[in-house]
Amino acid sequence: MANAEFGGLLQNSLNQNGPESVLFTLINLLPFSFFLTIFFLVLMFLSFITSADSNTTAMASVSSYKETGPITALKIFWGSMIGFVACIMVSLAGIEGVKMISNIGGLPALFFMILACFS
């Protein structure tokens, strides 16, 4: 496939379906695209789970009174709260809602973390 055709295909995918579709269009052009797609989705899932676990552990540690580590109930609480807010935002406003809540939620979290550092 010529470079002009390749770039045009990716540009069309971007214009018609958005930026997230460009990667899957690129993967579909490669050999063994079905297996690469499955592998990519598994890697995305593992990345998300690792990030979510780290975030819930950090929030539970900040809100815990124990010095040895966060209480499991706090991790479950914070994980449930994050999941609940994410589900509400995705169902009401889509991915743009998740982007908006992350930007809005970052400012109060900044002040909370500054206060936590001084305490």
PDB file of C-alpha atoms in Angstrom:
ATOM      1  CA  MET A   1       0.000   0.000   0.000  1.00  0.00           C
ATOM      2  CA  ALA A   2       1.387   3.390  -0.946  1.00  0.00           C
ATOM      3  CA  ASN A   3       2.051   5.988   1.738  1.00  0.00           C
ATOM      4  CA  ALA A   4      -0.599   8.326   0.305  1.00  0.00           C
ATOM      5  CA  GLU A   5      -3.243   5.577   0.447  1.00  0.00           C
ATOM      6  CA  PHE A   6      -2.161   4.605   3.948  1.00  0.00           C
ATOM      7  CA  GLY A   7      -2.310   8.183   5.232  1.00  0.00           C
ATOM      8  CA  GLY A   8      -5.628   8.743   3.506  1.00  0.00           C
ATOM      9  CA  LEU A   9      -7.110   5.634   5.096  1.00  0.00           C
ATOM     10  CA  LEU A  10      -6.046   6.752   8.560  1.00  0.00           C
ATOM     11  CA  GLN A  11      -7.271  10.303   7.902  1.00  0.00           C
ATOM     12  CA  ASN A  12     -10.662   8.997   6.781  1.00  0.00           C
ATOM     13  CA  SER A  13     -10.891   6.850   9.895  1.00  0.00           C
ATOM     14  CA  LEU A  14     -10.068   9.871  12.053  1.00  0.00           C
ATOM     15  CA  ASN A  15     -12.638  12.074  10.360  1.00  0.00           C
ATOM     16  CA  GLN A  16     -15.436   9.509  10.364  1.00  0.00           C
ATOM     17  CA  ASN A  17     -15.011   7.689  13.682  1.00  0.00           C
ATOM     18  CA  GLY A  18     -12.759   9.803  15.913  1.00  0.00           C
ATOM     19  CA  PRO A  19      -9.206   9.428  17.175  1.00  0.00           C
ATOM     20  CA  GLU A  20      -9.722   6.117  18.979  1.00  0.00           C
ATOM     21  CA  SER A  21     -10.531   4.368  15.697  1.00  0.00           C
ATOM     22  CA  VAL A  22      -7.206   5.231  14.050  1.00  0.00           C
ATOM     23  CA  LEU A  23      -5.291   2.696  16.132  1.00  0.00           C
ATOM     24  CA  PHE A  24      -7.713  -0.107  15.307  1.00  0.00           C
ATOM     25  CA  THR A  25      -7.606   0.849  11.627  1.00  0.00           C
ATOM     26  CA  LEU A  26      -3.825   0.599  11.777  1.00  0.00           C
ATOM     27  CA  ILE A  27      -3.989  -2.764  13.550  1.00  0.00           C
ATOM     28  CA  ASN A  28      -6.405  -4.066  10.898  1.00  0.00           C
ATOM     29  CA  LEU A  29      -3.775  -3.372   8.240  1.00  0.00           C
ATOM     30  CA  LEU A  30      -1.217  -5.608   9.994  1.00  0.00           C
ATOM     31  CA  PRO A  31      -0.973  -9.389   9.705  1.00  0.00           C
ATOM     32  CA  PHE A  32      -2.754 -11.366  12.445  1.00  0.00           C
ATOM     33  CA  SER A  33      -4.934  -8.318  13.163  1.00  0.00           C
ATOM     34  CA  PHE A  34      -7.540 -10.322  15.114  1.00  0.00           C
ATOM     35  CA  PHE A  35      -4.944 -11.567  17.595  1.00  0.00           C
ATOM     36  CA  LEU A  36      -3.281  -8.152  17.804  1.00  0.00           C
ATOM     37  CA  THR A  37      -6.630  -6.553  18.603  1.00  0.00           C
ATOM     38  CA  ILE A  38      -7.298  -9.076  21.392  1.00  0.00           C
ATOM     39  CA  PHE A  39      -3.753  -8.597  22.739  1.00  0.00           C
ATOM     40  CA  PHE A  40      -4.115  -4.801  22.643  1.00  0.00           C
ATOM     41  CA  LEU A  41      -7.459  -4.887  24.480  1.00  0.00           C
ATOM     42  CA  VAL A  42      -6.027  -7.175  27.177  1.00  0.00           C
ATOM     43  CA  LEU A  43      -3.082  -4.791  27.640  1.00  0.00           C
ATOM     44  CA  MET A  44      -5.455  -1.815  27.897  1.00  0.00           C
ATOM     45  CA  PHE A  45      -7.535  -3.670  30.479  1.00  0.00           C
ATOM     46  CA  LEU A  46      -4.474  -4.571  32.565  1.00  0.00           C
ATOM     47  CA  SER A  47      -3.220  -0.997  32.392  1.00  0.00           C
ATOM     48  CA  PHE A  48      -6.577   0.358  33.557  1.00  0.00           C
ATOM     49  CA  ILE A  49      -6.869  -2.147  36.417  1.00  0.00           C
ATOM     50  CA  THR A  50      -3.318  -1.418  37.594  1.00  0.00           C
ATOM     51  CA  SER A  51      -3.979   2.311  37.566  1.00  0.00           C
ATOM     52  CA  ALA A  52      -7.319   1.957  39.366  1.00  0.00           C
ATOM     53  CA  ASP A  53      -5.787  -0.275  42.043  1.00  0.00           C
ATOM     54  CA  SER A  54      -2.949   2.175  42.632  1.00  0.00           C
ATOM     55  CA  ASN A  55      -5.359   5.093  42.897  1.00  0.00           C
ATOM     56  CA  THR A  56      -7.676   3.347  45.349  1.00  0.00           C
ATOM     57  CA  THR A  57      -4.712   2.281  47.475  1.00  0.00           C
ATOM     58  CA  ALA A  58      -3.405   5.855  47.548  1.00  0.00           C
ATOM     59  CA  MET A  59      -6.794   7.324  48.475  1.00  0.00           C
ATOM     60  CA  ALA A  60      -7.345   4.681  51.152  1.00  0.00           C
ATOM     61  CA  SER A  61      -3.878   5.344  52.578  1.00  0.00           C
ATOM     62  CA  VAL A  62      -4.511   9.085  52.752  1.00  0.00           C
ATOM     63  CA  SER A  63      -7.869   8.574  54.485  1.00  0.00           C
ATOM     64  CA  SER A  64      -6.662   5.808  56.829  1.00  0.00           C
ATOM     65  CA  TYR A  65      -5.463   6.189  60.383  1.00  0.00           C
ATOM     66  CA  LYS A  66      -3.296   3.055  60.270  1.00  0.00           C
ATOM     67  CA  GLU A  67       0.413   3.426  59.619  1.00  0.00           C
ATOM     68  CA  THR A  68       0.898  -0.101  58.293  1.00  0.00           C
ATOM     69  CA  GLY A  69      -1.324   0.318  55.257  1.00  0.00           C
ATOM     70  CA  PRO A  70      -4.860   1.068  54.179  1.00  0.00           C
ATOM     71  CA  ILE A  71      -7.830  -0.870  55.456  1.00  0.00           C
ATOM     72  CA  THR A  72      -9.361  -3.165  52.840  1.00  0.00           C
ATOM     73  CA  ALA A  73     -12.817  -1.714  53.490  1.00  0.00           C
ATOM     74  CA  LEU A  74     -11.501   1.757  52.590  1.00  0.00           C
ATOM     75  CA  LYS A  75     -10.053   0.435  49.327  1.00  0.00           C
ATOM     76  CA  ILE A  76     -13.400  -1.146  48.494  1.00  0.00           C
ATOM     77  CA  PHE A  77     -15.215   2.081  49.393  1.00  0.00           C
ATOM     78  CA  TRP A  78     -12.964   4.292  47.251  1.00  0.00           C
ATOM     79  CA  GLY A  79     -12.992   1.834  44.355  1.00  0.00           C
ATOM     80  CA  SER A  80     -16.780   1.662  44.464  1.00  0.00           C
ATOM     81  CA  MET A  81     -17.063   5.449  44.589  1.00  0.00           C
ATOM     82  CA  ILE A  82     -14.751   5.871  41.591  1.00  0.00           C
ATOM     83  CA  GLY A  83     -16.684   3.226  39.648  1.00  0.00           C
ATOM     84  CA  PHE A  84     -20.044   4.761  40.572  1.00  0.00           C
ATOM     85  CA  VAL A  85     -19.007   8.273  39.525  1.00  0.00           C
ATOM     86  CA  ALA A  86     -17.464   6.945  36.303  1.00  0.00           C
ATOM     87  CA  CYS A  87     -20.634   5.010  35.402  1.00  0.00           C
ATOM     88  CA  ILE A  88     -22.830   8.042  36.049  1.00  0.00           C
ATOM     89  CA  MET A  89     -20.586  10.343  34.021  1.00  0.00           C
ATOM     90  CA  VAL A  90     -20.268   7.944  31.080  1.00  0.00           C
ATOM     91  CA  SER A  91     -24.005   7.263  30.981  1.00  0.00           C
ATOM     92  CA  LEU A  92     -24.946  10.956  31.202  1.00  0.00           C
ATOM     93  CA  ALA A  93     -22.211  12.718  29.239  1.00  0.00           C
ATOM     94  CA  GLY A  94     -20.078  10.063  27.529  1.00  0.00           C
ATOM     95  CA  ILE A  95     -16.301  10.181  27.437  1.00  0.00           C
ATOM     96  CA  GLU A  96     -16.363  13.989  27.386  1.00  0.00           C
ATOM     97  CA  GLY A  97     -18.069  13.840  30.793  1.00  0.00           C
ATOM     98  CA  VAL A  98     -15.254  11.715  32.191  1.00  0.00           C
ATOM     99  CA  LYS A  99     -12.704  14.207  30.863  1.00  0.00           C
ATOM    100  CA  MET A 100     -14.688  17.058  32.402  1.00  0.00           C
ATOM    101  CA  ILE A 101     -14.990  15.424  35.829  1.00  0.00           C
ATOM    102  CA  SER A 102     -11.274  14.596  35.887  1.00  0.00           C
ATOM    103  CA  ASN A 103     -10.433  18.231  35.197  1.00  0.00           C
ATOM    104  CA  ILE A 104     -12.957  19.562  37.703  1.00  0.00           C
ATOM    105  CA  GLY A 105     -12.007  17.000  40.355  1.00  0.00           C
ATOM    106  CA  GLY A 106      -8.305  17.688  40.025  1.00  0.00           C
ATOM    107  CA  LEU A 107      -8.432  21.164  41.559  1.00  0.00           C
ATOM    108  CA  PRO A 108     -10.013  20.210  44.914  1.00  0.00           C
ATOM    109  CA  ALA A 109      -7.772  17.140  45.018  1.00  0.00           C
ATOM    110  CA  LEU A 110      -4.770  19.448  44.685  1.00  0.00           C
ATOM    111  CA  PHE A 111      -5.770  21.401  47.795  1.00  0.00           C
ATOM    112  CA  PHE A 112      -6.614  18.196  49.662  1.00  0.00           C
ATOM    113  CA  MET A 113      -3.171  16.771  48.918  1.00  0.00           C
ATOM    114  CA  ILE A 114      -1.451  20.014  49.978  1.00  0.00           C
ATOM    115  CA  LEU A 115      -3.353  19.926  53.285  1.00  0.00           C
ATOM    116  CA  ALA A 116      -2.480  16.236  53.691  1.00  0.00           C
ATOM    117  CA  CYS A 117       1.201  17.047  53.205  1.00  0.00           C
ATOM    118  CA  PHE A 118       1.116  19.642  55.972  1.00  0.00           C
ATOM    119  CA  SER A 119      -0.833  17.475  58.400  1.00  0.00           C
TER     120      SER A 119
END
